[in-house]
mmCIF file of C-alpha atoms in Angstrom:
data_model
loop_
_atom_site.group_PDB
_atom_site.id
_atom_site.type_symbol
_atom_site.label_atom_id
_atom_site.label_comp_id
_atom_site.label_asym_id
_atom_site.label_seq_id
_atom_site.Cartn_x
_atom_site.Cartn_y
_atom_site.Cartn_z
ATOM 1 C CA UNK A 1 0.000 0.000 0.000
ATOM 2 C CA UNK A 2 1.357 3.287 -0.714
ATOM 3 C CA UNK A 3 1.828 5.652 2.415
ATOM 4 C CA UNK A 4 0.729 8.925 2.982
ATOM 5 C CA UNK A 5 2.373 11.850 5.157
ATOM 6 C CA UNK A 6 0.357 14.002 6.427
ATOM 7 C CA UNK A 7 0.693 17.364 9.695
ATOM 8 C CA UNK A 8 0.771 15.988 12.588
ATOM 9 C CA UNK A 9 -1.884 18.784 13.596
ATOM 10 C CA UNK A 10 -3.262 21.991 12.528
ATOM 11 C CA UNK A 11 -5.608 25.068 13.360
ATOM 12 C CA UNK A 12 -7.957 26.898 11.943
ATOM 13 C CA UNK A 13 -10.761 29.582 13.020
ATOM 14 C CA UNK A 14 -14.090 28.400 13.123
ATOM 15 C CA UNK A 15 -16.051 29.880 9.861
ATOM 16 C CA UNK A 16 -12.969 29.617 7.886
ATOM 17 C CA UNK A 17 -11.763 26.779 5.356
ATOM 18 C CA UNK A 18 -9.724 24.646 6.664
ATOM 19 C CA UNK A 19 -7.299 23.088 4.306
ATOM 20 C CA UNK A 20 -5.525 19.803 5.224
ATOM 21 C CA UNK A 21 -3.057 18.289 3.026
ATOM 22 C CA UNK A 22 -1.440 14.756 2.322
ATOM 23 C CA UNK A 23 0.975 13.353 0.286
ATOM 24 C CA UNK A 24 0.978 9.851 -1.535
ATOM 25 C CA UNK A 25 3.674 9.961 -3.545
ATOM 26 C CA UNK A 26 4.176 6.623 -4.101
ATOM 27 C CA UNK A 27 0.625 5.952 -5.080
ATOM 28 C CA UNK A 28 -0.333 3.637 -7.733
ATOM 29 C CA UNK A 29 -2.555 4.278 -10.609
ATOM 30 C CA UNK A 30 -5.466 2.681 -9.922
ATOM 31 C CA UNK A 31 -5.781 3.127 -5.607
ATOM 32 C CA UNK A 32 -7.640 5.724 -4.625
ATOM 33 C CA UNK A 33 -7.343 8.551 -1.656
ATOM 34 C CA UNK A 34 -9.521 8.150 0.923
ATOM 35 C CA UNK A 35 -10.715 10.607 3.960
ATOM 36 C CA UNK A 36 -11.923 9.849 6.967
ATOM 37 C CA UNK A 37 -11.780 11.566 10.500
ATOM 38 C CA UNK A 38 -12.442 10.278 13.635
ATOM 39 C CA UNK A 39 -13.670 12.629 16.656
ATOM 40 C CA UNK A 40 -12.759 11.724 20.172
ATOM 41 C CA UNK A 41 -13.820 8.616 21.547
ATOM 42 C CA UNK A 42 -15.905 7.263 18.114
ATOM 43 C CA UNK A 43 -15.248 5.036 15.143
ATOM 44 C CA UNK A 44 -14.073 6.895 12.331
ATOM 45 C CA UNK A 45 -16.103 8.516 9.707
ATOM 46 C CA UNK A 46 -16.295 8.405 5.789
ATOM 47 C CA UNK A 47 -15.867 12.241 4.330
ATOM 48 C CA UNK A 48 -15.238 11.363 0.637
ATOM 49 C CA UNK A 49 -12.855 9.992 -1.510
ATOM 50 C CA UNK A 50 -11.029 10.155 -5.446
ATOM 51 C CA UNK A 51 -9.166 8.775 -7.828
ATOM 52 C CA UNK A 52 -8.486 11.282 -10.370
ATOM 53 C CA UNK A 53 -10.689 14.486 -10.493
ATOM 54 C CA UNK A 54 -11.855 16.983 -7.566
ATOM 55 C CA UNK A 55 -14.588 15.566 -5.407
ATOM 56 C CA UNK A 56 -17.063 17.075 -3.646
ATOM 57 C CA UNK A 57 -19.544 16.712 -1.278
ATOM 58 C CA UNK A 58 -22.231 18.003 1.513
ATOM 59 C CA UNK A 59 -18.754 17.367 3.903
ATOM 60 C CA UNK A 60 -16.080 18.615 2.117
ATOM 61 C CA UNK A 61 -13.726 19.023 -1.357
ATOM 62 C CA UNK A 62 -11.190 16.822 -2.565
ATOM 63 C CA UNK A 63 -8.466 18.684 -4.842
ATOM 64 C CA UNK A 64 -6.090 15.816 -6.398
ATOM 65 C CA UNK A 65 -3.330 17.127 -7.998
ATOM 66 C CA UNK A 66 -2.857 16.297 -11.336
ATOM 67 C CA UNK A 67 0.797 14.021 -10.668
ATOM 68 C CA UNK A 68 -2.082 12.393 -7.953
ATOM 69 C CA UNK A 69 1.056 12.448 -5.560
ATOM 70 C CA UNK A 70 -0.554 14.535 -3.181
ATOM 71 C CA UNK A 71 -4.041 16.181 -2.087
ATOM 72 C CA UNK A 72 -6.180 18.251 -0.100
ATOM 73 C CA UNK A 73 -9.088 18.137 1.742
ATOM 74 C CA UNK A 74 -11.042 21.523 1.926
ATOM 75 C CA UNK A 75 -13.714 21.756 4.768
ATOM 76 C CA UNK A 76 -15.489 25.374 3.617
ATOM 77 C CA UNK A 77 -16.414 26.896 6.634
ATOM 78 C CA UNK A 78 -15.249 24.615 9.583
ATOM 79 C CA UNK A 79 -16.903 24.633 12.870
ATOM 80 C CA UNK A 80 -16.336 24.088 16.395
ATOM 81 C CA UNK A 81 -17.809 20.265 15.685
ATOM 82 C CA UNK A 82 -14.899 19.636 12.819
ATOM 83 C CA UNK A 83 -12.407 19.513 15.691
ATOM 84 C CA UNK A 84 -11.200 15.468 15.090
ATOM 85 C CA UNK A 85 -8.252 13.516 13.692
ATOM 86 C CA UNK A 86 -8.143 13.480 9.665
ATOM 87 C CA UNK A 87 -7.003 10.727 8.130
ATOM 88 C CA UNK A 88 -5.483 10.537 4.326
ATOM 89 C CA UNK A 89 -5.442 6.971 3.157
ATOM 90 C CA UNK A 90 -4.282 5.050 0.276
ATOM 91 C CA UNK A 91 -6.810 2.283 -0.366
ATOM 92 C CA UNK A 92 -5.092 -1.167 -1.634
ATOM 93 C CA UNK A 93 -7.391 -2.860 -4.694
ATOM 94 C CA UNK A 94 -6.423 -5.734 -3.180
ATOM 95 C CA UNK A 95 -5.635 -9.192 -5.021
ATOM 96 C CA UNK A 96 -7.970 -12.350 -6.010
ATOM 97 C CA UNK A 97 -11.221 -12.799 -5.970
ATOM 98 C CA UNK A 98 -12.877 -12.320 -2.665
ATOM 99 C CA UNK A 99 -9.742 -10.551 -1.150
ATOM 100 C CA UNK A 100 -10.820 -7.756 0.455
ATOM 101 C CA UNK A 101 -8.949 -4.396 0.009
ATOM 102 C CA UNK A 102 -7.749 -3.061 3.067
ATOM 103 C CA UNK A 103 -8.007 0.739 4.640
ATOM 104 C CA UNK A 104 -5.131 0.942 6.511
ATOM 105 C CA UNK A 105 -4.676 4.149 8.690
ATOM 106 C CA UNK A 106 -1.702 6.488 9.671
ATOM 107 C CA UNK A 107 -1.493 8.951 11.961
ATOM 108 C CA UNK A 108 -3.430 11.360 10.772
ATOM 109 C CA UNK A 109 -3.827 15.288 11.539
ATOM 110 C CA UNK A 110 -5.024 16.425 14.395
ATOM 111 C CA UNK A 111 -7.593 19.585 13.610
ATOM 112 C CA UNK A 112 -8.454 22.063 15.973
ATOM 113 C CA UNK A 113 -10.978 24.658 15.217
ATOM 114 C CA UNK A 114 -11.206 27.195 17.253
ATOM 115 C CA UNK A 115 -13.511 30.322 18.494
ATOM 116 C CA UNK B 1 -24.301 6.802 5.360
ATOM 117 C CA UNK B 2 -24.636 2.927 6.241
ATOM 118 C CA UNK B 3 -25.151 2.464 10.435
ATOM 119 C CA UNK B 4 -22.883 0.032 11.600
ATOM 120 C CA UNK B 5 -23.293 -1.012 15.286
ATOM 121 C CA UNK B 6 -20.996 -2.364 17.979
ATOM 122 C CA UNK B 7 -22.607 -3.551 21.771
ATOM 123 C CA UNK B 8 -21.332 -2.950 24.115
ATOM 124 C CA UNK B 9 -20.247 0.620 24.214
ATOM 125 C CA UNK B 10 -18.392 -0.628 27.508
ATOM 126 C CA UNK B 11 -17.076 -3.676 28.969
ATOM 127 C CA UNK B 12 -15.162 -4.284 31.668
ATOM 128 C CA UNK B 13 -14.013 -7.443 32.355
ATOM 129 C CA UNK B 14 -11.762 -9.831 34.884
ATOM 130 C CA UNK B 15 -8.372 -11.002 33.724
ATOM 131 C CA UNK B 16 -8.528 -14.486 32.173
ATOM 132 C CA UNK B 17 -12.770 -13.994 31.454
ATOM 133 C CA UNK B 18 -13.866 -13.590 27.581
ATOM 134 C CA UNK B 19 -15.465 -11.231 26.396
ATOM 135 C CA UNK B 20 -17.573 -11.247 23.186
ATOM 136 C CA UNK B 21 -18.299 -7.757 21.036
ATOM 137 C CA UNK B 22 -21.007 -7.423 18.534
ATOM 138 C CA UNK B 23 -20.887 -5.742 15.000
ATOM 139 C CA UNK B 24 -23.677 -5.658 13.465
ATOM 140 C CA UNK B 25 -24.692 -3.779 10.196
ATOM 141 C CA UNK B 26 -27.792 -2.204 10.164
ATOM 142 C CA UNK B 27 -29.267 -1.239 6.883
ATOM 143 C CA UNK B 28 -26.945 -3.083 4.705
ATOM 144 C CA UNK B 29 -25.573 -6.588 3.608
ATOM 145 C CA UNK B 30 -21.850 -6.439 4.306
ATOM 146 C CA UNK B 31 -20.057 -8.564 2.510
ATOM 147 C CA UNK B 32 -16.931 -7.812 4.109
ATOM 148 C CA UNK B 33 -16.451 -6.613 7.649
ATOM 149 C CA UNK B 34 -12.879 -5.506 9.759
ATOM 150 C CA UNK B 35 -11.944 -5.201 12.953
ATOM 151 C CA UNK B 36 -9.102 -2.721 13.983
ATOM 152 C CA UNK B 37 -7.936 -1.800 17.537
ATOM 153 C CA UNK B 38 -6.960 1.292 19.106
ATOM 154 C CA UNK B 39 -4.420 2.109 21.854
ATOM 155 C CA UNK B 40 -4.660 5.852 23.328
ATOM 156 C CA UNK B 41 -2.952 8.485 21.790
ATOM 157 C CA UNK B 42 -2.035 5.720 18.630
ATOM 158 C CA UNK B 43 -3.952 5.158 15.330
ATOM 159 C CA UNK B 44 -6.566 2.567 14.500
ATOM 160 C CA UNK B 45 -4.713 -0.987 13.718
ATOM 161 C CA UNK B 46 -6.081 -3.367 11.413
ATOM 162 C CA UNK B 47 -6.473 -6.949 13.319
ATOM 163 C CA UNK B 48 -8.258 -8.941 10.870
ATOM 164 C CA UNK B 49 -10.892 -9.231 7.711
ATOM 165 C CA UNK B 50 -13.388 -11.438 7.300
ATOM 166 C CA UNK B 51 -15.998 -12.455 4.519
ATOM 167 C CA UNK B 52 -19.320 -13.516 5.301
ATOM 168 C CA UNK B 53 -19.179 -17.817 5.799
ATOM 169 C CA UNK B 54 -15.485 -17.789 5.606
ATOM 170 C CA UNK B 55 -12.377 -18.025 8.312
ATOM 171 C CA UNK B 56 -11.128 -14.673 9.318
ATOM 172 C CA UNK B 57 -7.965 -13.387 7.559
ATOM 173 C CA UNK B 58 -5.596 -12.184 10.782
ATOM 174 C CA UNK B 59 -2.957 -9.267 9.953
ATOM 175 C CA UNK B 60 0.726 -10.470 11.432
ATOM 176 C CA UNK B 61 0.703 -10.330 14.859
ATOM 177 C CA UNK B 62 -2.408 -10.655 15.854
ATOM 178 C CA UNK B 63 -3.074 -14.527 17.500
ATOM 179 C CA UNK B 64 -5.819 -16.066 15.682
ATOM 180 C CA UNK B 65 -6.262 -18.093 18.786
ATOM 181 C CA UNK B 66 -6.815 -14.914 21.362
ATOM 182 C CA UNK B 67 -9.506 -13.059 19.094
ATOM 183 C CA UNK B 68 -11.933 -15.296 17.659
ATOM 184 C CA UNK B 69 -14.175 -13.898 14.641
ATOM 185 C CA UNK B 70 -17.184 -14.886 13.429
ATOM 186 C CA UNK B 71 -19.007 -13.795 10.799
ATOM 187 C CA UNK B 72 -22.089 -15.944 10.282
ATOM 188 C CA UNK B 73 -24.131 -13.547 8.483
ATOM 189 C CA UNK B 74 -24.065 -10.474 5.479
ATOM 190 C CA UNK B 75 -25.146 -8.308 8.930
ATOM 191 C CA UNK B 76 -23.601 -9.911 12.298
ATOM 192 C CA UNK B 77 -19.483 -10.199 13.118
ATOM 193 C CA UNK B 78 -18.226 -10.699 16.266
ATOM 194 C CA UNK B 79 -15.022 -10.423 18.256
ATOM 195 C CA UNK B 80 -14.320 -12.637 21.443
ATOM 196 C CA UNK B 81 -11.708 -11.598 23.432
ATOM 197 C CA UNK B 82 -10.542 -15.176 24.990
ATOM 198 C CA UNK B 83 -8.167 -15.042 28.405
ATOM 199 C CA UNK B 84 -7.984 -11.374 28.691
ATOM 200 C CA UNK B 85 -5.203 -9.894 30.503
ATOM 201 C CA UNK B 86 -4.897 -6.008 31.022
ATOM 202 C CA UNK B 87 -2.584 -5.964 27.909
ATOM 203 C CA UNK B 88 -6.188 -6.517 25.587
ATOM 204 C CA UNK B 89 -7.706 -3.106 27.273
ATOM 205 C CA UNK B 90 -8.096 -1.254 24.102
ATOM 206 C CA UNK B 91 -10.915 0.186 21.888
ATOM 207 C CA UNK B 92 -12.084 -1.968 19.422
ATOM 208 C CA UNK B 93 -13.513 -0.836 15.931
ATOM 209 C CA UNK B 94 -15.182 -2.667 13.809
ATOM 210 C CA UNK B 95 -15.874 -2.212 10.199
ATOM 211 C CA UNK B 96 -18.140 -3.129 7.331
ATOM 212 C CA UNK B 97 -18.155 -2.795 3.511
ATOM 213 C CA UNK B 98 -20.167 -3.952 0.606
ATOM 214 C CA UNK B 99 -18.102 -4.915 -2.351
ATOM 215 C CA UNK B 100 -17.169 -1.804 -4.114
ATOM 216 C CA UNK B 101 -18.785 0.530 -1.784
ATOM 217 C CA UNK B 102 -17.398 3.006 0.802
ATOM 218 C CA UNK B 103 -16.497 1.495 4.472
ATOM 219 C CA UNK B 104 -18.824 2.320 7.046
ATOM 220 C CA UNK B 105 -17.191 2.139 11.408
ATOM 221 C CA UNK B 106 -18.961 1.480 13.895
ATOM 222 C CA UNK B 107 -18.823 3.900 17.439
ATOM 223 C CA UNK B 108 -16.536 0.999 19.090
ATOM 224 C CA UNK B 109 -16.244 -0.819 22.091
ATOM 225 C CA UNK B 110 -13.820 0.261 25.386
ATOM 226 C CA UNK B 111 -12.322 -2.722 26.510
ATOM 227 C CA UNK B 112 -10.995 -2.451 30.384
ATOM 228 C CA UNK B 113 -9.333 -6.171 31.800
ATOM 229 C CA UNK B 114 -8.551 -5.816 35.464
#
């Protein structure tokens, strides 16, 4: 699976965007990126993911860039309730039939939004 | 987004008990569901995979033996924690997927051996 660096934490003023980046540099052409964050105490939770193009959703943006060796995931007006561990992942296809592909986790950034 | 359960919330348990923890998935068929566990202050670790009506797949590491899975249905796994000693206090995550769909977590379970 390719690995992904990411902060190990980061602020940002409630209202604004908060911008959180990751690099995958030694991604592969056909695994995707993957976002999830996990607030204190709870199992972690799906924001959106990509292959390619920019995603976006009711959560947040995905910008890919176009080398797909790094990314960014936008949250446009972050709140108090944001305030969680983000992680980047590189998703493994895995192999054979019936193998499953596996999300495995780093250490994530830890986001802070604050008054 | 797909629920995905875990009971209980809590457990805490006497060294050398077991202790069994539910997954369940609530308004989906999962055809795949994982189980990670989380240490404080570290991130979550994978522990195993498993596939509805087959044997568990168990990352390196992580005794087979100690952490039985079963996953007898597209909507029920479970995790039993056999002999625990304080060392298996932890937070325990589990996981389900459909094939080629996003993966859903479920709130986990706070493991406490005394």
């Amino acid at each position: 699976d390719a690995k992904t660096t990411q902060p190990t934490s980061m602020d940002c003023a409630e209202g604004r965007a908060a911008n959180l980046p990751c690099n995958h540099s030694t991604i592969s052409g056909n695994e995707y990126v993957y976002w999830y964050r996990q607030i204190h105490s709870q199992g972690p939770q799906y924001i959106i993911h990509g292959l390619k193009n920019n995603e976006t959703n009711e959560m947040a943006s995905l910008i890919i860039t176009e080398d797909r060796k790094s990314s960014t995931l936008i949250l446009p007006h972050a709140t108090l309730r944001d305030t969680a561990v983000y992680y980047c992942i590189v998703r493994s296809t895995g192999q054979g039939s019936g193998t499953a592909s596996k999300l495995t986790f780093g250490t994530g950034t830890r986001l802070q939004v604050t008054l | 987004g797909a629920v995905v359960s875990q009971h209980p919330s809590r457990v805490i348990c006497k060294s050398g008990t077991s202790v069994k923890i539910e997954c369940r998935s609530l308004d989906f068929q999962a055809t795949t569901m994982f189980w990670y566990r989380q240490f404080p202050k570290q991130s979550l670790m994978l522990m195993a995979t498993s596939n509805e009506g087959s044997k568990a797949t168990y990352e390196q590491g992580v005794e087979k033996d100690k952490f039985l899975i079963n996953h007898a249905s597209l909507t029920l796994s479970t995790l039993t924690v056999t002999s625990a000693h304080p060392e298996d206090s932890s937070f325990y995550i589990c996981s389900a997927r459909v094939r080629g769909k996003e993966q859903y977590f479920g709130p986990g379970t706070r493991l406490t051996v005394t």
